[in-house]
Short mmCIF file of C-alpha atoms in Angstrom, two decimals:
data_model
loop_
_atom_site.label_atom_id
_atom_site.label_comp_id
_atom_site.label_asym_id
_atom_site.label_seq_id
_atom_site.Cartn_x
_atom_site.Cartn_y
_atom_site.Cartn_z
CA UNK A 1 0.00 0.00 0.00
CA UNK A 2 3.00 2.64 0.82
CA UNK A 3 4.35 1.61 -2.60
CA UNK A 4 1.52 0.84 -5.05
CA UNK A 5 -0.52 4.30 -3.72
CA UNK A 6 2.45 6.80 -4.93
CA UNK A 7 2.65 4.38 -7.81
CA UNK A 8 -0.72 4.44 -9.33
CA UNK A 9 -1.07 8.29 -8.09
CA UNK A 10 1.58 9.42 -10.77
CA UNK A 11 0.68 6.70 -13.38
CA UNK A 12 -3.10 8.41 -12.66
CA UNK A 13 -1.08 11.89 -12.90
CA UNK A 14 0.43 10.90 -15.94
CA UNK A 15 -3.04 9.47 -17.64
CA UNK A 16 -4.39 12.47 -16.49
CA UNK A 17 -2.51 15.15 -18.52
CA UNK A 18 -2.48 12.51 -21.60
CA UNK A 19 -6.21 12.43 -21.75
CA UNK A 20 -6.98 15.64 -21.24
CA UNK A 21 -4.52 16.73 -24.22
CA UNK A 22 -5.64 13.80 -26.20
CA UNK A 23 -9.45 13.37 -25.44
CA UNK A 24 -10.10 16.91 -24.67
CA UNK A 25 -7.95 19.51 -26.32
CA UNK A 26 -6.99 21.13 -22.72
CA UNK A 27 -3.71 22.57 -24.23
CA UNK A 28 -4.18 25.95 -22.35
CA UNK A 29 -5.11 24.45 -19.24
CA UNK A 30 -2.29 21.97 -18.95
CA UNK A 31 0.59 24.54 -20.18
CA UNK A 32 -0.64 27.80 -19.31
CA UNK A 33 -2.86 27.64 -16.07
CA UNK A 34 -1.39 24.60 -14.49
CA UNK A 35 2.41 26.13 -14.85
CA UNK A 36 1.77 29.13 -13.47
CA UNK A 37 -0.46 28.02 -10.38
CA UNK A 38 2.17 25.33 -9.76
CA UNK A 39 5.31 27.69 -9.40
CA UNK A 40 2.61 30.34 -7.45
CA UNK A 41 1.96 27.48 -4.95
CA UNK A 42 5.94 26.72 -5.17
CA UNK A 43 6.94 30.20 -4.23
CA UNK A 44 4.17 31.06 -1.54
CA UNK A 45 4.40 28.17 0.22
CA UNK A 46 8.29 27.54 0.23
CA UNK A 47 8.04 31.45 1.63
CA UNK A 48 5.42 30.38 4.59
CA UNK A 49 7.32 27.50 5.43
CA UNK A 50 10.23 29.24 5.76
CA UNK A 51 8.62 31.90 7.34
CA UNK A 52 6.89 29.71 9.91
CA UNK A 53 10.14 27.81 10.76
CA UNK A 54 11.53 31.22 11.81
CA UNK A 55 8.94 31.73 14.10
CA UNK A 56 10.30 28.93 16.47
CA UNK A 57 12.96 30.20 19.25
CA UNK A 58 16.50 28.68 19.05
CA UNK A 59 17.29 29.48 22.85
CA UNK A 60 20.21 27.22 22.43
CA UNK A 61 23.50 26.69 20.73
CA UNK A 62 22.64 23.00 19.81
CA UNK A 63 25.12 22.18 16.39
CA UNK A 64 25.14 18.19 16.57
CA UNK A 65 29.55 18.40 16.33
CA UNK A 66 32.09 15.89 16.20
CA UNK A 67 35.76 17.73 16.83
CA UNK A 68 37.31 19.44 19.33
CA UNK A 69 35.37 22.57 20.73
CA UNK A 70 37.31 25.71 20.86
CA UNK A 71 39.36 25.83 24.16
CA UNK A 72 42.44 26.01 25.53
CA UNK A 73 45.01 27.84 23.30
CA UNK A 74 46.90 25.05 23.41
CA UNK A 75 44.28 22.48 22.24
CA UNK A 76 44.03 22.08 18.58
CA UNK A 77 40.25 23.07 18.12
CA UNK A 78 38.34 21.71 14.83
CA UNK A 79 37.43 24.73 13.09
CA UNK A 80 35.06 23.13 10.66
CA UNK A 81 33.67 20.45 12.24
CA UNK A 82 32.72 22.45 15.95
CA UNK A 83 33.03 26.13 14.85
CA UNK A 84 33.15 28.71 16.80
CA UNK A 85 32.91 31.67 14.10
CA UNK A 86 30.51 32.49 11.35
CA UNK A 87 33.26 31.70 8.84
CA UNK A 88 33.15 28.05 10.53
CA UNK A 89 29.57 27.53 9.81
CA UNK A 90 29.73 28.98 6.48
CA UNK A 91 32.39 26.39 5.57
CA UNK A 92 30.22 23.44 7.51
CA UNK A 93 27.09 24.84 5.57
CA UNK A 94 28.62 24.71 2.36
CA UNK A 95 30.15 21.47 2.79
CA UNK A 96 27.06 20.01 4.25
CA UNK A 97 24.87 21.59 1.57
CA UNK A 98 27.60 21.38 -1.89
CA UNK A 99 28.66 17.61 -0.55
CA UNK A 100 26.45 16.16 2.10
CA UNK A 101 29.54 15.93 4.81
CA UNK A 102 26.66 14.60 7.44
CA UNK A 103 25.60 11.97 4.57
CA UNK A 104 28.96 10.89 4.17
CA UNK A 105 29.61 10.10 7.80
CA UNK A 106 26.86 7.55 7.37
CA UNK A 107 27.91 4.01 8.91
CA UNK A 108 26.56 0.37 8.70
CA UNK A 109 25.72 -0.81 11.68
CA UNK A 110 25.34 -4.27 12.10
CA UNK A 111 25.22 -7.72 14.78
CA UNK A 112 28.42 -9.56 13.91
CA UNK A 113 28.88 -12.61 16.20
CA UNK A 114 27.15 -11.35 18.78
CA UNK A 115 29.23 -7.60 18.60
CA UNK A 116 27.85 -4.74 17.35
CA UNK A 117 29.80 -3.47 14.76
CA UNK A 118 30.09 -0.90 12.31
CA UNK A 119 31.34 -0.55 8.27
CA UNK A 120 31.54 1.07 5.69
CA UNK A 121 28.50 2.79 4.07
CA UNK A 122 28.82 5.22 1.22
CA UNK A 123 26.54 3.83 -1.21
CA UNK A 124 23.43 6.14 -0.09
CA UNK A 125 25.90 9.48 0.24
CA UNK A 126 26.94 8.73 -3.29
CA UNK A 127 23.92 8.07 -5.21
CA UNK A 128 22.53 11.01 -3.15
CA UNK A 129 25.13 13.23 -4.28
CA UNK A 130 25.16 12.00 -8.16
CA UNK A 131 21.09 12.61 -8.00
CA UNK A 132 21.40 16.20 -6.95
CA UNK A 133 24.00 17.50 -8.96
CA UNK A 134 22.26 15.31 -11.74
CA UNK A 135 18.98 17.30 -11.48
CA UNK A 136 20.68 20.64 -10.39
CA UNK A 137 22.38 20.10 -13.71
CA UNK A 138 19.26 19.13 -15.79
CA UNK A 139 17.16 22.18 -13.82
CA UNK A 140 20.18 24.75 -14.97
CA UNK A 141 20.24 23.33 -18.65
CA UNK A 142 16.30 23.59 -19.10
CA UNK A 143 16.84 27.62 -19.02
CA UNK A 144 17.48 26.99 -22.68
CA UNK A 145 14.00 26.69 -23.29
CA UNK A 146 13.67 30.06 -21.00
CA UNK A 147 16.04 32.45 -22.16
CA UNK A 148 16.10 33.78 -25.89
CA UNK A 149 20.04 34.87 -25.94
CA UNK A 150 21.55 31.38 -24.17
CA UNK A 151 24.19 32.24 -22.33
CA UNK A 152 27.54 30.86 -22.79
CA UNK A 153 27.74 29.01 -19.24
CA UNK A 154 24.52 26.91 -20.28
CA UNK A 155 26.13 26.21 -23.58
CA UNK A 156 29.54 25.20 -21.74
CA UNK A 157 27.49 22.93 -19.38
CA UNK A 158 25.53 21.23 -22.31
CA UNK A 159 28.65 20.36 -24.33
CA UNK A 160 29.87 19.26 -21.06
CA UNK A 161 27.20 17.16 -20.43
CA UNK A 162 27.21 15.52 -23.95
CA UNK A 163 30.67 15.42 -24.18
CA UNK A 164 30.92 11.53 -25.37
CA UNK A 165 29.10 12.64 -28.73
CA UNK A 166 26.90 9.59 -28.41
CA UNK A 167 23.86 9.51 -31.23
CA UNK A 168 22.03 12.12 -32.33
CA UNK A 169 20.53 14.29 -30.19
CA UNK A 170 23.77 14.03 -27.87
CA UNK A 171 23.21 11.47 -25.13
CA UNK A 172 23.14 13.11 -21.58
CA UNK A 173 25.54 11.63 -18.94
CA UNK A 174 22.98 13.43 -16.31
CA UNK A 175 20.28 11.61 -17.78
CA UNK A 176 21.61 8.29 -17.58
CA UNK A 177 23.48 9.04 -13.99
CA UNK A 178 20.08 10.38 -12.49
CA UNK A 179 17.81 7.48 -13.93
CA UNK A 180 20.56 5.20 -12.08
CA UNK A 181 20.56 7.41 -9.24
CA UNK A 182 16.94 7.33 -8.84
CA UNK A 183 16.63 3.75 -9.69
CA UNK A 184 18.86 2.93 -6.67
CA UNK A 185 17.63 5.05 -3.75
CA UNK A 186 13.87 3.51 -5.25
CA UNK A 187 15.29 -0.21 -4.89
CA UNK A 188 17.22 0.59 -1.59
CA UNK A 189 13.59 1.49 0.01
CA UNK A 190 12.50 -1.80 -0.60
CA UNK A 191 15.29 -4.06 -0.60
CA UNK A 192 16.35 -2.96 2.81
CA UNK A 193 13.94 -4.33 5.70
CA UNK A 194 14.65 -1.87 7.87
CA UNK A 195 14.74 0.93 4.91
CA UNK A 196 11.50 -0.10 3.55
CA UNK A 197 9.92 -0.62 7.41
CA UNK A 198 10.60 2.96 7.88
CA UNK A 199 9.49 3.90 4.23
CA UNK A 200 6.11 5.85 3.90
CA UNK A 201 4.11 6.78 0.64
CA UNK A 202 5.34 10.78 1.25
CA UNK A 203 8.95 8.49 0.36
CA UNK A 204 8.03 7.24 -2.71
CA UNK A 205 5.73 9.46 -3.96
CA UNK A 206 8.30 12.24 -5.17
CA UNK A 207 10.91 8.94 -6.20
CA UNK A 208 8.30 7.90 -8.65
CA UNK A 209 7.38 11.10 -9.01
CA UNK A 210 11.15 12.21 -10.42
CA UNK A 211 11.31 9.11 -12.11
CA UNK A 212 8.22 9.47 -14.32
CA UNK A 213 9.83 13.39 -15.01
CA UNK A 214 13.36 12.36 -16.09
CA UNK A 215 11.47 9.22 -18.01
CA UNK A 216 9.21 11.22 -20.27
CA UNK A 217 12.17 13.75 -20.62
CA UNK A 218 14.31 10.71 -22.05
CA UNK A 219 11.65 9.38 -23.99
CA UNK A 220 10.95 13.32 -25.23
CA UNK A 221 14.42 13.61 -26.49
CA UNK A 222 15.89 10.48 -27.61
CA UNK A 223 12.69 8.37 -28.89
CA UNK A 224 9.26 10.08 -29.17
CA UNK A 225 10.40 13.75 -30.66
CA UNK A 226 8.26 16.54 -29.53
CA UNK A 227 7.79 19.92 -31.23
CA UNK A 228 11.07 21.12 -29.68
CA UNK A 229 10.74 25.05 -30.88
CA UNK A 230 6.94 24.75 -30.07
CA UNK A 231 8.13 23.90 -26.90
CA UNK A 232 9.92 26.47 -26.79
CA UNK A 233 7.51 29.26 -27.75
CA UNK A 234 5.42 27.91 -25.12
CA UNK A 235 8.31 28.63 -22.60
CA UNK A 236 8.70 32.33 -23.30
CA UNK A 237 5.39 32.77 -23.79
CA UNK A 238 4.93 31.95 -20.22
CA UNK A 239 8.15 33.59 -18.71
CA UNK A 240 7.05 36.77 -20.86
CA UNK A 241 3.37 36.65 -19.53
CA UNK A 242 2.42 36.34 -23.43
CA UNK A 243 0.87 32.73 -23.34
CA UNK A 244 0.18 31.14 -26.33
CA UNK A 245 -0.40 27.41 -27.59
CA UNK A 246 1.50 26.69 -30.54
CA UNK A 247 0.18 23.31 -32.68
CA UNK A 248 1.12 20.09 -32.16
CA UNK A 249 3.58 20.03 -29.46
CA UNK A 250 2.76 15.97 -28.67
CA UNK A 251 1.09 14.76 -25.70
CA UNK A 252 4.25 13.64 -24.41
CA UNK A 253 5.32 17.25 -23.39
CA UNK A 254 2.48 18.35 -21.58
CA UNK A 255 2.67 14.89 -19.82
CA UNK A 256 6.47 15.87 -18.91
CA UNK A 257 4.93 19.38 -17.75
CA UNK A 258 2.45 18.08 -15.47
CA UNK A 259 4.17 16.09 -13.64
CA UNK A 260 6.72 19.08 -12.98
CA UNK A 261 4.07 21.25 -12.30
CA UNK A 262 2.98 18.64 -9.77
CA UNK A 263 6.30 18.23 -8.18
CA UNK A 264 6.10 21.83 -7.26
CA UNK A 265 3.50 22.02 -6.24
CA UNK A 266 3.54 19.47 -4.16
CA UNK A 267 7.06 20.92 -3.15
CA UNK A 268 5.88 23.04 0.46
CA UNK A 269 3.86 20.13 1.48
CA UNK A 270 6.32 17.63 1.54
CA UNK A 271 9.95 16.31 2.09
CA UNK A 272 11.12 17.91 -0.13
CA UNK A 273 11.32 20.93 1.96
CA UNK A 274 14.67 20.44 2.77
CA UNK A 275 15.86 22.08 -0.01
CA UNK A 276 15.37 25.01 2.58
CA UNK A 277 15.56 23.27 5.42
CA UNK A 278 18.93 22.14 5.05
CA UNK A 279 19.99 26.34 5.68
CA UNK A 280 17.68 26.12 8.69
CA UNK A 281 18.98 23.05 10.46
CA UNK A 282 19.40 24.44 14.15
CA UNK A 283 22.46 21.30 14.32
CA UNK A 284 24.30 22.43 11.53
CA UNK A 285 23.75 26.58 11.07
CA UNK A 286 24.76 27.25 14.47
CA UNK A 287 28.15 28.48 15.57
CA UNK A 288 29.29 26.45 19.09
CA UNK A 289 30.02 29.13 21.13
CA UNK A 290 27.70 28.24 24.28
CA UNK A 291 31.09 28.84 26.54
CA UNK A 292 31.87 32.53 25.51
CA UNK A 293 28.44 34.10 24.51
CA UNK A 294 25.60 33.51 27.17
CA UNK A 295 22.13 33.15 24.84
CA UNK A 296 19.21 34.40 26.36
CA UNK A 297 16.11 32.11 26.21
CA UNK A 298 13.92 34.75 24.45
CA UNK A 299 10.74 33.82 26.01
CA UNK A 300 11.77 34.51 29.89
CA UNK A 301 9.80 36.69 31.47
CA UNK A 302 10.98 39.40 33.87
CA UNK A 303 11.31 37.55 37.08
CA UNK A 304 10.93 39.97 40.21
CA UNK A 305 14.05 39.36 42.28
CA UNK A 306 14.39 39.83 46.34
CA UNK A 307 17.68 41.19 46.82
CA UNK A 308 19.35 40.49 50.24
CA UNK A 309 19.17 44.59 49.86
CA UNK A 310 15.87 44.17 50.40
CA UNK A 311 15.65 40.86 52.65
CA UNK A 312 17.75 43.03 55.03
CA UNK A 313 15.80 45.69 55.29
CA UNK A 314 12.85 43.73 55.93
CA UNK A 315 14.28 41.68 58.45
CA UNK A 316 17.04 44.34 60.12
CA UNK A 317 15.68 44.53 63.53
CA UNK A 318 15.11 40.63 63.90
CA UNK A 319 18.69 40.07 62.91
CA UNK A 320 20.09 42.90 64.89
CA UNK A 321 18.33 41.11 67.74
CA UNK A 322 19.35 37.31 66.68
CA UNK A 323 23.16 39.11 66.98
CA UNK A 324 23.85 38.60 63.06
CA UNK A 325 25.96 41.13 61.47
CA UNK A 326 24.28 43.40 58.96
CA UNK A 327 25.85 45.30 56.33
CA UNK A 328 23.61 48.31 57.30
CA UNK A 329 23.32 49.57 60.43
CA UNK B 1 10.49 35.44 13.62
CA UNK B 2 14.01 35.16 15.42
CA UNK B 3 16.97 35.72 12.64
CA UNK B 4 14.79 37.47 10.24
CA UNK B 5 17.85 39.33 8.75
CA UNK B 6 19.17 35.78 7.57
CA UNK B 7 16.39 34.42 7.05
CA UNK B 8 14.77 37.40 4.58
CA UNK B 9 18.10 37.36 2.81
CA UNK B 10 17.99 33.77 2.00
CA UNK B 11 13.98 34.28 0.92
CA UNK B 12 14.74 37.12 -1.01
CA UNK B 13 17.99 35.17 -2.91
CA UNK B 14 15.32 31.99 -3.64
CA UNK B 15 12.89 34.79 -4.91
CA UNK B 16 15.42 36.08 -7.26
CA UNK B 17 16.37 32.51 -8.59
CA UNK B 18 12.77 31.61 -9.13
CA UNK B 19 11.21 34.44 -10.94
CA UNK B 20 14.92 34.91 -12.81
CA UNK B 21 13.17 34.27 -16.00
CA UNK B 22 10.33 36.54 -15.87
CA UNK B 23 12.76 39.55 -15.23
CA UNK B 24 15.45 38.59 -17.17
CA UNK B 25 13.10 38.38 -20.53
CA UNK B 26 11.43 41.87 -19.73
CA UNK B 27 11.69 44.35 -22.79
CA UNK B 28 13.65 41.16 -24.57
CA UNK B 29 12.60 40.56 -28.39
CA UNK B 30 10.56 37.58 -28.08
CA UNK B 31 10.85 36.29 -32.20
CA UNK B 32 10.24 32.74 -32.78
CA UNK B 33 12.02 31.48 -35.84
CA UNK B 34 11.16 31.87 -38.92
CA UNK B 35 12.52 29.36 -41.81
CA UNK B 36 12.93 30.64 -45.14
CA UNK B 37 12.61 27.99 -47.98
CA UNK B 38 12.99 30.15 -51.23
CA UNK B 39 15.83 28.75 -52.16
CA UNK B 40 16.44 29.18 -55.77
CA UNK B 41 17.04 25.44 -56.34
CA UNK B 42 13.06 24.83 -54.36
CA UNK B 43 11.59 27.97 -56.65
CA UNK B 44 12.76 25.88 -59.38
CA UNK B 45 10.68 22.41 -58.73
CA UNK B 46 7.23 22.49 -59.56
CA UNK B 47 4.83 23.18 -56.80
CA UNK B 48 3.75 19.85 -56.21
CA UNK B 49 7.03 18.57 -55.79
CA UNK B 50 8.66 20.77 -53.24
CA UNK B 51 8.71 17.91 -50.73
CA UNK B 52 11.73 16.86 -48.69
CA UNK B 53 12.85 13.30 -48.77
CA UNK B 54 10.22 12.70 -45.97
CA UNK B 55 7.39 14.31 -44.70
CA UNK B 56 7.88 17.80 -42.99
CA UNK B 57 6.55 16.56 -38.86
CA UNK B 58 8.97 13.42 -39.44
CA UNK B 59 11.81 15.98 -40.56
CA UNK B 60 11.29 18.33 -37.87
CA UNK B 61 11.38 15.72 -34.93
CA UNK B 62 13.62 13.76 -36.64
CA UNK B 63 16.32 15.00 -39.03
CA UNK B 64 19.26 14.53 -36.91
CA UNK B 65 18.58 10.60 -36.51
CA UNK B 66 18.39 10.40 -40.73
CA UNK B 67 21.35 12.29 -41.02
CA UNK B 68 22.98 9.98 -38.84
CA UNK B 69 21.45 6.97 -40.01
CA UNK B 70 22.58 8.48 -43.45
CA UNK B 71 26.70 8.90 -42.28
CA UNK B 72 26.67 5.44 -40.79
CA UNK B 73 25.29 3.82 -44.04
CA UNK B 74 27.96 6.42 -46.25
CA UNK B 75 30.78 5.65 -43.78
CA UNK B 76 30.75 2.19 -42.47
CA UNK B 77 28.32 0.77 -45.43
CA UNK B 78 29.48 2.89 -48.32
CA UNK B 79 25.67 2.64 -49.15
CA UNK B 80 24.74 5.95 -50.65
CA UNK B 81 21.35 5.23 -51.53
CA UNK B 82 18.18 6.06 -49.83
CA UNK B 83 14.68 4.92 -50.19
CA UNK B 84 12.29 7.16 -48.93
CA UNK B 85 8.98 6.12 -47.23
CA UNK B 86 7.18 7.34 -50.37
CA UNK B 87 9.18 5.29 -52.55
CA UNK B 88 11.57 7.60 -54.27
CA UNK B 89 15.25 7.35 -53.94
CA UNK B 90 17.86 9.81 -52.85
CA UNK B 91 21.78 10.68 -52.49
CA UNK B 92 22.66 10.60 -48.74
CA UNK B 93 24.86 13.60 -48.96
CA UNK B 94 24.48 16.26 -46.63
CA UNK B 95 26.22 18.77 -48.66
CA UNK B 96 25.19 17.69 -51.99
CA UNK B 97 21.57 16.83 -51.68
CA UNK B 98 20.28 18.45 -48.20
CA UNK B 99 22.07 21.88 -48.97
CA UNK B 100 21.09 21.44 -53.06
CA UNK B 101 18.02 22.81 -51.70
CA UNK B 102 18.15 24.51 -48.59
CA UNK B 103 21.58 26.15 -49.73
CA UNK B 104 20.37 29.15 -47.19
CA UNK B 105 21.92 27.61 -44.17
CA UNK B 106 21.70 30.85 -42.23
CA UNK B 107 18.34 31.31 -42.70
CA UNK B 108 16.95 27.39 -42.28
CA UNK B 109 19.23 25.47 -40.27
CA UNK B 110 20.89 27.90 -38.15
CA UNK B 111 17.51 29.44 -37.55
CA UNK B 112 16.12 26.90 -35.18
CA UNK B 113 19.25 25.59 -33.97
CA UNK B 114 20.52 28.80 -32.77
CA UNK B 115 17.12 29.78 -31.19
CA UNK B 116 17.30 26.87 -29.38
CA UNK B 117 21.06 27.03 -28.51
CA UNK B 118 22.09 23.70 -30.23
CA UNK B 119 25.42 23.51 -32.07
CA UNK B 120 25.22 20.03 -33.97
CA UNK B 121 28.76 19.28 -35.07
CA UNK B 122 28.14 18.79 -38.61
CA UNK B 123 30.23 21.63 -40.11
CA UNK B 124 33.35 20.18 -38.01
CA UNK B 125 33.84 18.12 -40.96
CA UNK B 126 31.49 18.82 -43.52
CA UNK B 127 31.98 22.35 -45.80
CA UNK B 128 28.98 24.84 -45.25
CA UNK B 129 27.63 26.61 -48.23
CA UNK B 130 28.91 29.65 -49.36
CA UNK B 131 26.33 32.62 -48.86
CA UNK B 132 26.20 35.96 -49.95
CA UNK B 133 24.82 37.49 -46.76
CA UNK B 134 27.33 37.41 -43.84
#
């Protein structure tokens, strides 16, 4: 049931947008409406998540660190891994964000003859990374289709990209590493017991999710062509607030533009958040400086405080009397 | 909301990446191309027969993967001889028969490739026609 919902929800998805293009002639609907509600839904609610994460008090210095704390001047301190200065935590943020240093700490932890004990695990850091950059690659050479004068980087990226000249149009090295990439974090869910115990349908709903993207994108450009320039008039005409429909695109793009449009909007609601919650991660943003900077806890209230000023003056004569000294006479 | 000078900074960077295409196309010439096939060598053929070697959606999706089909069969086959869908026969030479007719490379193939910023490697090896118009 965690598995087959997701499933049939984007094969549905995917029906969906062929149908209505195919049965019902809902061009405008599909690449006009849908498109722009998605990425309004994308941007509001990314912004009110955000937003409502700052709302919660960090009273605390709590960065989850693993070197030595900044000390003694004599005592090597571990300026990366427990900083004590904003440059620090830039360099741990960019690590943890550019490389997923956290990730790659990742062990195995198993029962070997009765002894727990622990190996080596990198196989989930590195098909994480390769998916990222994969799509982060893919997302920055889709501004093609966005941008009338390409600029050079994009170019320099694509030719990177299709460097091995295989077929015609070039083959994509990030679409065959992030097929692969999602392909294995999909079969780790449910090949690992404890993986797939833990795995709920909000898991697999963006894997198939990305999967059914990057597969009509493949299919788009290497098997069933599309209308590519069409495509592409459709693109500006959006990002130029000109919409227009131009003929026969194929059902396959709007198909491929659906299921984006989903996957953002979808984006707030979901996991997937982390995209900003990785730069709000109260463990990892935080400089460790609990020793030299006290933190207020921003919700105390003004507590009234009895001095002994005062304790003395209320009690003088009794303690005069009792033969204590008093700092007052 | 407790850091809101961070935080509005980072909100106001992802605000600026995601609407970076509306802004960066304002008051930008939005022309989508425009392919010119008046060619002397096509003014020349009768009306009726001012058809490429296959039919104009199957070209558009689907040129590249002929022309490649056609420099495999040239190059590995020595097979210069192709037999169109609809029966007729060409030369698979891109500079003799592709550029016979559309000898206006600027204005056909560059058109759509440039527009959508793809540089097929074609003229690495192959000699482009000469044109009048720089």
């Amino acid at each position: 049931m965690k598995i087959l919902f997701p499933f049939f929800a984007v094969i549905a998805l995917i029906l969906l947008a062929f149908a209505g293009i195919k049965t019902a002639n809902m061009q405008f609907l599909f690449g006009v409406v849908i498109p722009y509600a998605a990425l309004g839904i994308f941007t509001l609610g990314v912004i009110y998540r955000v937003v409502k994460w700052g709302t919660s008090p960090v009273p605390f210095r709590i960065p989850t660190t693993c070197g030595q704390q900044k000390s003694l001047p004599w005592i090597k301190q571990n300026k990366i891994e427990n900083p004590s200065g904003s440059l620090g935590v830039i360099i741990r943020m960019a690590l943890e964000v550019l490389v997923f240093r956290s990730l790659f700490r990742n062990l195995k932890t198993e029962l070997k003859e009765g002894k727990v004990v622990y190996g080596w695990e990198k196989w989930l850091w590195m098909a994480g990374l390769a998916f990222h950059w994969s799509f982060l690659i893919i997302l920055v050479r889709h501004f093609r289709f966005f941008m009338q004068d390409v600029p050079s980087v994009i170019k320099i990226i694509e030719s990177l990209d299709s460097f091995l000249q295989v077929g015609v149009p070039l083959l994509y090295l990030t679409d065959i590493i992030l097929l692969l990439a999602v392909t294995y974090l999909f079969i780790r869910r449910v090949y690992l017991p404890q993986i797939k115990y833990i795995s709920l349908a909000a898991d697999y709903f963006p894997l198939f999710l990305i999967l059914g993207i990057a597969v009509t994108g493949v299919l788009m450009r290497y098997f069933f062509k599309v209308h590519i320039v069409g495509v592409k008039v459709l693109a500006m005409g959006l990002v130029s607030f000109t919409p227009s429909i131009p003929e026969g695109i194929g059902a396959l793009f709007y198909v491929h533009l659906f299921l984006i449009c989903v996957l953002f909007a979808y984006f707030p609601f979901s996991k997937l958040m982390h995209l900003a919650g990785v730069f709000m991660s109260p463990t990892r943003n935080l400089a460790n400086n609990s020793r030299e900077v006290r933190h207020i806890n921003p919700w105390n209230y003004p507590v009234h405080v009895h001095t002994y000023e005062e304790y003395e003056n209320d009690f003088r004569d009794k303690m005069k009397a009792a033969g204590l000294p008093v700092e007052k006479e | 909301m407790y850091d809101s000078g961070k935080i509005i900074v980072g909100l106001l960077i992802f605000i600026a990446l995601v609407t970076f295409p509306f802004y960066n196309n304002i008051g930008k010439v939005n022309a989508k191309p425009e392919l010119k096939l008046d060619t002397p060598e096509i003014q020349k053929l009768p009306e009726q027969e001012r058809k490429c070697v296959e039919s104009k959606e199957f070209m558009r999706g689907g040129h590249m993967q002929l022309l490649d089909d056609w420099r495999d069969s040239v190059v590995r086959d020595g097979s210069r001889i192709y037999t169109s869908s609809a029966h007729k026969t060409f030369n698979m030479s891109l500079q003799n028969e592709c550029m016979r007719c559309h000898s206006n490379k600027k204005d056909f193939c560059d058109k759509c490739h440039n527009y959508m910023a793809v540089k097929p490697y074609c003229w690495d090896c192959h000699i482009a026609p000469k044109e009048n118009k720089s």
